[in-house]
Amino acid sequence: AQSVTQPDIHITVSEGASLELRCNYSYGATPYLFWYVQSPGQGLQLLLKYFSGDTLVQGIKGFEAEFKRSQSSFNLRKPSVHWSDAAEYFCAVGSGTYKYIFGTGTRLKVLA
Amino acid sequence: KAGVTQTPRYLIKTRGQQVTLSCSPISGHRSVSWYQQTPGQGLQFLFEYFSETQRNKGNFPGRFSGRQFSNSRSEMNVSTLELGDSALYLCASSGRDYGYTFGSGTRLTVV
């Protein structure tokens, strides 16, 4: 069955520290992979996406993600977290259609 | 360019009523998808429309329906509302790049 797992429900980091959010997927076909961020009461904003090619993808707001096929993972990273990064982050997987499967999200808290 | 616009932002309905939510996609985007977001179930795919045709459908009962107009604007309708239909309903549009642009959502509360 197709699925996306974000094992960390909550993560707390100090401002300026590095961040890694984990995402594992199970998908039969070659996946399209996405990371989205959601602020309270808002819709989701696309941070980055991977379809093919270079497995290290750069996104907006200083985020990057690395696709590792052997580990079925697409982890999101940021070298130095800012207080404004506090939000909920969603990993998603799809194919050539628009029926995406989203993970359950990781809520990030940033300590000043 | 303007983003995805969803109206209304907030809605309170009574059980048994029906509701219609509206979504205007980014200009030029022909694909519009709808998702339901709840604390318990997370983000669940409802359906996707492309050029006025439903192309994909999620696992929701027939009370949930949608349509798309020739200008790509989309509506979704929920009939015979239940308490469990209380959720944030998100619309997303996409062009050729398969990446969604989401609207801010409609918060539906069923009482």
Coordinates of N, CA and C in Angstrom, one line a residue:
Chain A
A1 N 0.8 -1.2 0.0 CA 0.0 0.0 0.0 C 0.9 1.2 0.0
Q2 N 0.4 2.3 -0.7 CA 1.1 3.5 -0.7 C 1.0 4.3 0.6
S3 N 2.1 4.8 1.1 CA 2.0 5.5 2.4 C 3.2 6.4 2.6
V4 N 3.0 7.4 3.4 CA 4.0 8.3 3.8 C 4.1 8.4 5.3
T5 N 5.3 8.2 5.9 CA 5.5 8.2 7.3 C 6.4 9.4 7.7
Q6 N 5.9 10.2 8.6 CA 6.7 11.2 9.3 C 6.8 10.8 10.7
P7 N 7.8 10.2 11.1 CA 7.9 9.5 12.5 C 7.9 10.5 13.6
D8 N 8.2 11.7 13.4 CA 8.3 12.7 14.5 C 7.1 13.6 14.4
I9 N 6.2 13.5 15.5 CA 5.0 14.4 15.5 C 5.4 15.8 15.9
H10 N 6.3 15.9 16.9 CA 6.8 17.2 17.4 C 8.3 17.2 17.4
I11 N 8.8 18.3 17.0 CA 10.3 18.6 17.1 C 10.5 20.0 17.7
T12 N 11.4 20.1 18.6 CA 11.8 21.4 19.2 C 13.3 21.6 19.0
V13 N 13.6 22.7 18.4 CA 15.0 23.1 18.2 C 15.2 24.5 18.7
S14 N 16.4 24.8 19.0 CA 16.8 26.2 19.3 C 17.1 27.0 18.1
E15 N 16.8 28.3 18.1 CA 17.0 29.1 17.0 C 18.5 29.1 16.7
G16 N 18.8 29.0 15.4 CA 20.2 28.9 15.0 C 20.7 27.5 14.8
A17 N 20.0 26.5 15.4 CA 20.4 25.1 15.3 C 20.0 24.5 14.0
S18 N 20.6 23.4 13.7 CA 20.3 22.7 12.4 C 19.0 21.9 12.6
L19 N 18.4 21.6 11.5 CA 17.1 20.9 11.5 C 17.1 19.7 10.5
E20 N 16.5 18.6 10.9 CA 16.3 17.5 9.9 C 14.9 16.9 10.3
L21 N 14.0 16.9 9.3 CA 12.7 16.3 9.5 C 12.6 15.1 8.6
R22 N 12.2 14.0 9.2 CA 12.3 12.7 8.5 C 11.0 12.4 7.7
C23 N 11.1 11.8 6.6 CA 10.0 11.3 5.8 C 10.4 10.0 5.1
N24 N 9.6 9.0 5.3 CA 9.8 7.7 4.6 C 8.5 7.4 3.8
Y25 N 8.6 6.8 2.7 CA 7.5 6.6 1.8 C 7.5 5.1 1.4
S26 N 6.3 4.7 1.0 CA 6.1 3.4 0.3 C 5.3 3.6 -0.9
Y27 N 5.9 3.4 -2.0 CA 5.2 3.8 -3.3 C 5.7 2.9 -4.4
G28 N 4.8 2.3 -5.1 CA 5.2 1.3 -6.1 C 5.9 1.9 -7.3
A29 N 5.5 3.0 -7.8 CA 6.0 3.6 -9.0 C 7.2 4.6 -8.6
T30 N 7.8 5.1 -9.5 CA 8.8 6.2 -9.3 C 8.0 7.4 -8.7
P31 N 8.4 7.7 -7.5 CA 7.6 8.8 -6.8 C 8.0 10.2 -7.2
Y32 N 7.0 11.0 -7.1 CA 7.2 12.5 -7.0 C 7.1 12.8 -5.6
L33 N 8.1 13.6 -5.0 CA 8.1 13.9 -3.6 C 8.1 15.4 -3.3
F34 N 7.4 15.7 -2.3 CA 7.2 17.1 -2.0 C 7.3 17.3 -0.5
W35 N 7.7 18.6 -0.1 CA 7.6 19.1 1.2 C 6.8 20.4 1.2
Y36 N 5.8 20.4 2.1 CA 5.0 21.6 2.3 C 5.1 22.1 3.7
V37 N 4.8 23.4 3.9 CA 4.8 23.9 5.3 C 3.4 24.6 5.4
Q38 N 2.9 24.5 6.7 CA 1.6 25.1 7.0 C 1.7 25.9 8.3
S39 N 1.3 27.2 8.2 CA 1.2 28.0 9.4 C -0.2 27.9 9.9
P40 N -0.4 28.2 11.2 CA -1.7 28.0 11.8 C -2.8 28.8 11.0
G41 N -3.9 28.0 10.7 CA -5.0 28.7 10.0 C -4.8 29.0 8.5
Q42 N -3.7 28.5 8.0 CA -3.4 28.8 6.6 C -3.4 27.5 5.8
G43 N -3.3 27.8 4.5 CA -3.1 26.6 3.6 C -1.6 26.2 3.6
L44 N -1.3 25.3 2.7 CA 0.0 24.7 2.6 C 0.9 25.4 1.5
Q45 N 2.1 25.7 1.9 CA 3.0 26.3 0.9 C 4.1 25.3 0.5
L46 N 4.3 25.2 -0.8 CA 5.3 24.3 -1.3 C 6.7 24.7 -1.0
L47 N 7.5 23.9 -0.3 CA 8.9 24.2 0.0 C 9.9 23.7 -1.1
L48 N 9.6 22.5 -1.6 CA 10.5 21.9 -2.6 C 9.8 20.7 -3.1
K49 N 10.3 20.2 -4.3 CA 9.8 19.0 -4.9 C 10.9 18.3 -5.6
Y50 N 10.7 16.9 -5.7 CA 11.7 16.1 -6.4 C 10.9 15.2 -7.4
F51 N 11.4 15.3 -8.7 CA 10.8 14.4 -9.7 C 11.8 13.4 -10.2
S52 N 13.0 13.9 -10.5 CA 14.1 13.1 -11.0 C 15.4 13.9 -11.0
G53 N 16.5 13.3 -11.4 CA 17.7 14.0 -11.5 C 18.5 14.1 -10.2
D54 N 19.1 15.2 -9.9 CA 19.9 15.4 -8.7 C 19.1 15.1 -7.5
T55 N 19.7 14.2 -6.7 CA 18.9 13.8 -5.5 C 18.9 14.8 -4.4
L56 N 19.7 15.8 -4.4 CA 19.7 16.9 -3.4 C 18.9 18.1 -4.0
V57 N 17.8 18.4 -3.4 CA 17.0 19.4 -4.0 C 17.0 20.7 -3.1
Q58 N 17.1 21.8 -3.7 CA 17.1 23.1 -3.0 C 15.7 23.7 -3.1
G59 N 15.2 24.2 -2.0 CA 13.9 24.8 -2.0 C 13.9 26.3 -1.5
I60 N 12.8 26.8 -1.1 CA 12.7 28.1 -0.7 C 13.0 28.2 0.8
K61 N 13.3 29.4 1.3 CA 13.5 29.7 2.7 C 14.7 28.9 3.3
G62 N 15.7 28.6 2.4 CA 16.9 27.9 2.8 C 16.8 26.4 3.1
F63 N 15.7 25.8 2.8 CA 15.5 24.4 3.0 C 16.1 23.6 1.8
E64 N 16.5 22.3 2.1 CA 16.9 21.4 1.1 C 16.4 20.0 1.6
A65 N 16.3 19.1 0.6 CA 15.9 17.7 0.9 C 16.7 16.8 0.0
E66 N 17.0 15.6 0.6 CA 17.7 14.6 -0.2 C 16.9 13.3 -0.4
F67 N 16.8 12.9 -1.6 CA 16.1 11.7 -2.0 C 17.1 10.5 -1.9
K68 N 16.7 9.5 -1.1 CA 17.5 8.3 -1.0 C 16.6 7.1 -1.3
R69 N 16.8 6.7 -2.5 CA 15.9 5.6 -3.0 C 16.1 4.3 -2.2
S70 N 17.4 4.0 -1.8 CA 17.6 2.8 -1.1 C 17.0 2.7 0.3
Q71 N 16.8 3.9 0.8 CA 16.2 4.0 2.2 C 14.7 4.5 2.1
S72 N 14.2 4.7 0.9 CA 12.8 5.2 0.7 C 12.6 6.4 1.6
S73 N 13.6 7.3 1.5 CA 13.4 8.5 2.4 C 13.6 9.8 1.6
F74 N 13.1 10.9 2.2 CA 13.1 12.2 1.6 C 13.1 13.2 2.7
N75 N 14.3 13.3 3.4 CA 14.4 14.1 4.6 C 14.6 15.6 4.3
L76 N 14.0 16.4 5.0 CA 14.1 17.9 4.9 C 15.1 18.4 5.9
R77 N 16.0 19.3 5.4 CA 17.0 19.9 6.3 C 17.1 21.4 6.1
K78 N 17.6 22.0 7.2 CA 17.9 23.4 7.2 C 19.1 23.6 8.1
P79 N 20.2 24.3 7.7 CA 21.4 24.4 8.5 C 21.2 25.3 9.7
S80 N 20.3 26.3 9.6 CA 20.2 27.2 10.8 C 18.7 27.7 10.8
V81 N 18.0 27.3 11.8 CA 16.6 27.5 11.9 C 16.3 28.9 12.5
H82 N 15.3 29.6 11.9 CA 14.9 30.9 12.4 C 13.5 30.7 13.1
W83 N 13.3 31.7 14.0 CA 12.0 31.6 14.8 C 10.8 31.5 13.9
S84 N 10.9 32.1 12.7 CA 9.7 32.2 11.8 C 9.5 30.8 11.1
D85 N 10.4 29.9 11.3 CA 10.2 28.5 10.7 C 9.3 27.7 11.5
A86 N 8.9 28.1 12.7 CA 7.9 27.4 13.5 C 6.6 27.2 12.7
A87 N 6.2 26.0 12.5 CA 5.0 25.7 11.7 C 4.9 24.2 11.7
E88 N 4.0 23.7 10.8 CA 3.8 22.3 10.6 C 4.3 21.9 9.2
Y89 N 5.0 20.8 9.1 CA 5.6 20.4 7.9 C 5.1 19.1 7.4
F90 N 4.7 19.0 6.1 CA 4.1 17.8 5.6 C 5.0 17.3 4.4
C91 N 5.2 16.1 4.4 CA 5.8 15.4 3.3 C 4.7 14.7 2.5
A92 N 4.8 14.7 1.2 CA 3.8 14.1 0.3 C 4.5 13.4 -0.8
V93 N 3.7 12.4 -1.3 CA 4.2 11.6 -2.4 C 3.1 11.4 -3.5
G94 N 3.5 11.4 -4.7 CA 2.5 11.2 -5.8 C 3.2 10.7 -7.0
S95 N 2.5 10.6 -8.1 CA 3.1 10.2 -9.4 C 2.7 11.2 -10.4
G96 N 2.3 10.7 -11.6 CA 1.9 11.6 -12.6 C 0.5 12.2 -12.5
T97 N -0.2 11.7 -11.5 CA -1.5 12.2 -11.3 C -1.5 13.2 -10.1
Y98 N -2.6 13.8 -9.8 CA -2.6 14.8 -8.7 C -3.1 14.2 -7.4
K99 N -3.3 12.9 -7.3 CA -3.8 12.3 -6.1 C -2.6 12.0 -5.2
Y100 N -2.3 13.0 -4.4 CA -1.1 12.9 -3.5 C -1.5 12.3 -2.2
I101 N -0.5 11.6 -1.6 CA -0.6 11.1 -0.2 C 0.3 11.9 0.7
F102 N -0.3 12.5 1.7 CA 0.4 13.3 2.7 C 0.7 12.5 3.9
G103 N 1.9 12.8 4.5 CA 2.2 12.3 5.8 C 1.3 13.1 6.9
T104 N 1.4 12.6 8.1 CA 0.6 13.2 9.2 C 1.2 14.5 9.7
G105 N 2.4 14.9 9.3 CA 2.9 16.2 9.7 C 3.9 16.1 10.8
T106 N 4.8 17.1 10.9 CA 5.7 17.3 12.0 C 5.6 18.7 12.4
R107 N 5.2 18.9 13.7 CA 5.1 20.3 14.2 C 6.4 20.8 14.8
L108 N 6.9 21.8 14.2 CA 8.2 22.4 14.7 C 8.0 23.5 15.6
K109 N 8.7 23.4 16.7 CA 8.8 24.5 17.7 C 10.2 25.1 17.7
V110 N 10.3 26.4 17.7 CA 11.7 27.0 17.8 C 11.8 27.8 19.0
L111 N 12.9 27.5 19.8 CA 13.1 28.2 21.1 C 14.1 29.3 20.8
A112 N 13.7 30.5 21.4 CA 14.6 31.7 21.2 C 15.9 31.5 22.0
Chain B
K1 N 1.2 37.2 -9.6 CA -0.1 36.8 -10.0 C -0.9 36.4 -8.8
A2 N -2.3 36.4 -8.9 CA -3.1 36.1 -7.8 C -3.0 34.6 -7.5
G3 N -3.1 34.3 -6.1 CA -3.0 32.9 -5.7 C -4.4 32.2 -5.9
V4 N -4.5 31.1 -5.2 CA -5.7 30.3 -5.1 C -6.7 31.0 -4.1
T5 N -7.9 31.3 -4.5 CA -8.8 31.9 -3.7 C -10.0 31.0 -3.3
Q6 N -10.2 30.9 -2.0 CA -11.3 30.0 -1.5 C -12.3 30.9 -0.8
T7 N -13.5 30.6 -1.1 CA -14.6 31.4 -0.3 C -15.7 30.4 0.1
P8 N -16.3 30.6 1.2 CA -15.9 31.6 2.2 C -14.7 31.1 3.1
R9 N -14.2 31.8 3.9 CA -13.1 31.4 4.8 C -13.6 30.6 6.0
Y10 N -14.8 31.0 6.5 CA -15.4 30.3 7.6 C -16.9 30.0 7.3
L11 N -17.4 28.9 7.9 CA -18.7 28.5 7.6 C -19.2 27.7 8.8
I12 N -20.4 28.0 9.3 CA -21.0 27.2 10.3 C -22.4 26.7 9.8
K13 N -22.5 25.4 9.8 CA -23.8 24.8 9.3 C -24.3 23.8 10.3
T14 N -25.6 23.5 10.1 CA -26.3 22.6 11.0 C -26.3 21.2 10.4
R15 N -26.3 20.2 11.2 CA -26.4 18.8 10.7 C -27.6 18.7 9.8
G16 N -27.4 18.0 8.7 CA -28.5 17.7 7.7 C -28.5 18.8 6.6
Q17 N -27.9 19.9 6.8 CA -27.8 20.9 5.8 C -26.8 20.5 4.7
Q18 N -26.8 21.3 3.6 CA -25.8 21.1 2.6 C -25.0 22.4 2.5
V19 N -23.8 22.3 1.9 CA -22.9 23.4 1.8 C -22.2 23.4 0.5
T20 N -21.9 24.5 -0.1 CA -21.1 24.6 -1.3 C -19.9 25.5 -1.0
L21 N -18.7 25.0 -1.4 CA -17.5 25.8 -1.2 C -16.9 26.1 -2.6
S22 N -16.3 27.3 -2.7 CA -15.8 27.7 -4.0 C -14.3 27.9 -4.0
C23 N -13.7 27.7 -5.2 CA -12.3 27.8 -5.3 C -12.0 28.4 -6.7
S24 N -11.2 29.4 -6.7 CA -10.7 30.0 -8.0 C -9.2 29.8 -8.1
P25 N -8.8 29.0 -9.1 CA -7.4 28.6 -9.2 C -6.5 29.8 -9.7
I26 N -5.2 29.6 -9.7 CA -4.3 30.5 -10.3 C -4.6 30.5 -11.8
S27 N -4.6 31.7 -12.4 CA -4.8 31.9 -13.8 C -3.9 31.0 -14.6
G28 N -4.6 30.2 -15.5 CA -3.8 29.3 -16.4 C -3.7 27.9 -15.8
H29 N -4.0 27.7 -14.5 CA -4.0 26.4 -14.0 C -5.3 25.7 -14.3
R30 N -5.2 24.5 -14.9 CA -6.4 23.8 -15.3 C -6.8 22.6 -14.3
S31 N -5.9 22.3 -13.5 CA -6.2 21.2 -12.5 C -6.5 21.8 -11.2
V32 N -7.6 21.3 -10.6 CA -8.0 21.8 -9.3 C -8.3 20.5 -8.4
S33 N -7.7 20.5 -7.3 CA -7.9 19.4 -6.3 C -8.4 19.9 -5.0
W34 N -9.1 19.0 -4.3 CA -9.7 19.3 -3.0 C -9.2 18.3 -2.0
Y35 N -8.9 18.8 -0.8 CA -8.5 18.0 0.3 C -9.3 18.4 1.5
Q36 N -9.5 17.4 2.4 CA -10.1 17.6 3.7 C -9.0 17.4 4.7
Q37 N -8.9 18.4 5.6 CA -7.8 18.3 6.7 C -8.5 18.3 8.1
T38 N -8.3 17.2 8.8 CA -8.8 17.1 10.2 C -7.7 16.7 11.1
P39 N -7.8 17.0 12.4 CA -6.7 16.6 13.3 C -6.5 15.1 13.4
G40 N -7.6 14.4 13.3 CA -7.5 12.9 13.4 C -7.1 12.2 12.2
Q41 N -7.5 12.7 11.0 CA -7.2 12.0 9.7 C -6.2 12.6 8.9
G42 N -5.8 13.8 9.3 CA -4.8 14.6 8.5 C -5.4 15.0 7.1
L43 N -4.5 15.1 6.1 CA -4.9 15.6 4.8 C -5.4 14.4 4.0
Q44 N -6.6 14.4 3.5 CA -7.2 13.4 2.7 C -7.7 13.9 1.4
F45 N -7.3 13.2 0.3 CA -7.7 13.6 -1.0 C -9.2 13.4 -1.3
L46 N -9.8 14.4 -1.8 CA -11.3 14.3 -2.1 C -11.4 14.0 -3.6
F47 N -11.0 14.9 -4.4 CA -11.1 14.7 -5.9 C -10.3 15.7 -6.6
E48 N -10.0 15.5 -7.9 CA -9.3 16.4 -8.7 C -10.1 16.6 -10.0
Y49 N -10.1 17.8 -10.5 CA -10.8 18.1 -11.8 C -9.8 18.7 -12.7
F50 N -10.0 18.4 -14.0 CA -9.1 18.9 -15.0 C -10.0 19.1 -16.2
S51 N -10.0 20.4 -16.7 CA -10.9 20.7 -17.9 C -12.3 20.2 -17.7
E52 N -12.9 20.5 -16.6 CA -14.3 20.2 -16.3 C -14.6 18.8 -16.1
T53 N -13.6 17.9 -16.0 CA -13.8 16.5 -15.8 C -13.1 16.0 -14.5
Q54 N -13.8 15.2 -13.8 CA -13.2 14.6 -12.6 C -12.2 13.5 -13.0
R55 N -11.0 13.7 -12.7 CA -9.9 12.8 -13.1 C -9.6 11.8 -12.1
N56 N -9.7 12.2 -10.8 CA -9.3 11.3 -9.7 C -10.3 11.5 -8.6
K57 N -10.5 10.5 -7.8 CA -11.4 10.6 -6.7 C -10.9 9.8 -5.5
G58 N -11.1 10.4 -4.4 CA -10.6 9.7 -3.1 C -11.7 8.9 -2.6
N59 N -11.5 8.4 -1.4 CA -12.5 7.5 -0.7 C -13.4 8.2 0.2
F60 N -14.3 9.0 -0.4 CA -15.3 9.7 0.4 C -16.7 9.3 -0.1
P61 N -17.7 9.4 0.8 CA -19.0 9.0 0.4 C -19.6 9.9 -0.7
G62 N -20.6 9.5 -1.3 CA -21.2 10.2 -2.4 C -21.8 11.6 -2.0
R63 N -21.9 11.8 -0.7 CA -22.4 13.1 -0.2 C -21.4 14.2 -0.6
F64 N -20.2 13.8 -0.9 CA -19.2 14.8 -1.3 C -19.1 14.8 -2.8
S65 N -19.3 15.9 -3.4 CA -19.3 16.0 -4.9 C -18.6 17.3 -5.3
G66 N -18.3 17.4 -6.5 CA -17.6 18.6 -7.0 C -17.9 18.9 -8.4
R67 N -17.5 20.0 -8.9 CA -17.6 20.3 -10.3 C -16.6 21.4 -10.7
Q68 N -16.3 21.5 -12.0 CA -15.4 22.5 -12.4 C -16.0 23.2 -13.6
F69 N -15.9 24.5 -13.7 CA -16.4 25.3 -14.7 C -15.4 25.5 -15.9
S70 N -15.9 26.1 -16.9 CA -15.0 26.3 -18.1 C -13.9 27.2 -17.8
N71 N -14.0 28.1 -16.8 CA -13.0 29.0 -16.5 C -12.0 28.4 -15.4
S72 N -12.2 27.1 -15.1 CA -11.4 26.4 -14.2 C -11.8 26.6 -12.7
R73 N -12.7 27.5 -12.5 CA -13.1 27.6 -11.1 C -13.9 26.3 -10.7
S74 N -13.8 26.0 -9.4 CA -14.3 24.7 -9.0 C -15.2 25.0 -7.7
E75 N -16.2 24.1 -7.6 CA -17.0 24.1 -6.4 C -17.0 22.7 -5.8
M76 N -17.1 22.6 -4.5 CA -17.4 21.3 -3.9 C -18.6 21.4 -3.1
N77 N -19.4 20.4 -3.0 CA -20.7 20.4 -2.3 C -20.7 19.2 -1.4
V78 N -21.2 19.4 -0.2 CA -21.4 18.4 0.8 C -22.9 18.4 1.2
S79 N -23.5 17.3 1.0 CA -25.0 17.3 1.3 C -25.1 16.5 2.6
T80 N -26.3 16.7 3.2 CA -26.6 16.0 4.5 C -25.4 16.0 5.5
L81 N -25.1 17.2 5.9 CA -23.9 17.4 6.7 C -23.9 16.6 8.0
E82 N -22.8 16.0 8.4 CA -22.6 15.3 9.6 C -21.6 16.0 10.5
L83 N -21.6 15.8 11.8 CA -20.7 16.5 12.7 C -19.2 16.2 12.2
G84 N -19.0 15.0 11.7 CA -17.7 14.6 11.3 C -17.1 15.3 10.1
D85 N -18.0 16.0 9.4 CA -17.6 16.8 8.2 C -16.9 18.1 8.6
S86 N -16.9 18.4 9.9 CA -16.2 19.6 10.3 C -14.7 19.4 10.0
A87 N -14.2 20.4 9.3 CA -12.8 20.3 8.9 C -12.4 21.5 8.2
L88 N -11.1 21.6 7.8 CA -10.5 22.6 6.9 C -10.5 22.0 5.5
Y89 N -11.2 22.6 4.6 CA -11.2 22.1 3.2 C -10.3 23.0 2.4
L90 N -9.4 22.3 1.8 CA -8.3 23.0 1.1 C -8.4 22.7 -0.4
C91 N -8.3 23.7 -1.2 CA -8.3 23.6 -2.6 C -6.9 23.9 -3.1
A92 N -6.5 23.2 -4.1 CA -5.1 23.4 -4.7 C -5.2 23.4 -6.2
S93 N -4.5 24.3 -6.8 CA -4.4 24.2 -8.3 C -3.0 23.9 -8.7
S94 N -2.9 23.4 -9.9 CA -1.6 23.0 -10.5 C -1.6 23.3 -12.0
G95 N -0.4 23.7 -12.4 CA -0.1 23.8 -13.8 C 0.6 22.5 -14.3
R96 N 1.5 22.7 -15.2 CA 2.2 21.5 -15.7 C 3.3 21.0 -14.8
D97 N 3.6 21.6 -13.8 CA 4.7 21.2 -12.9 C 4.4 20.3 -11.8
Y98 N 3.1 19.9 -11.7 CA 2.6 19.0 -10.7 C 2.7 19.4 -9.2
G99 N 3.3 20.6 -9.0 CA 3.3 21.1 -7.7 C 2.1 21.9 -7.4
Y100 N 1.4 21.6 -6.2 CA 0.2 22.3 -5.9 C 0.5 23.7 -5.4
T101 N -0.4 24.6 -5.6 CA -0.5 25.8 -4.9 C -1.8 25.8 -4.2
F102 N -1.7 25.9 -2.9 CA -3.0 25.8 -2.0 C -3.6 27.1 -1.7
G103 N -4.9 27.1 -1.6 CA -5.6 28.2 -1.0 C -5.5 28.2 0.5
S104 N -6.1 29.2 1.1 CA -6.0 29.3 2.6 C -7.1 28.4 3.3
G105 N -8.0 27.9 2.5 CA -8.9 26.9 3.0 C -10.2 27.6 3.5
T106 N -11.2 26.7 3.6 CA -12.5 27.1 4.2 C -12.7 26.2 5.4
R107 N -12.8 26.9 6.6 CA -13.1 26.2 7.8 C -14.5 25.9 8.0
L108 N -15.0 24.7 7.9 CA -16.4 24.3 8.0 C -16.6 23.7 9.4
T109 N -17.6 24.3 10.1 CA -18.0 23.7 11.4 C -19.4 23.3 11.3
V110 N -19.7 22.1 11.6 CA -21.0 21.5 11.6 C -21.5 21.3 13.1
V111 N -22.6 22.0 13.4 CA -23.1 21.9 14.8 C -24.5 21.2 14.8

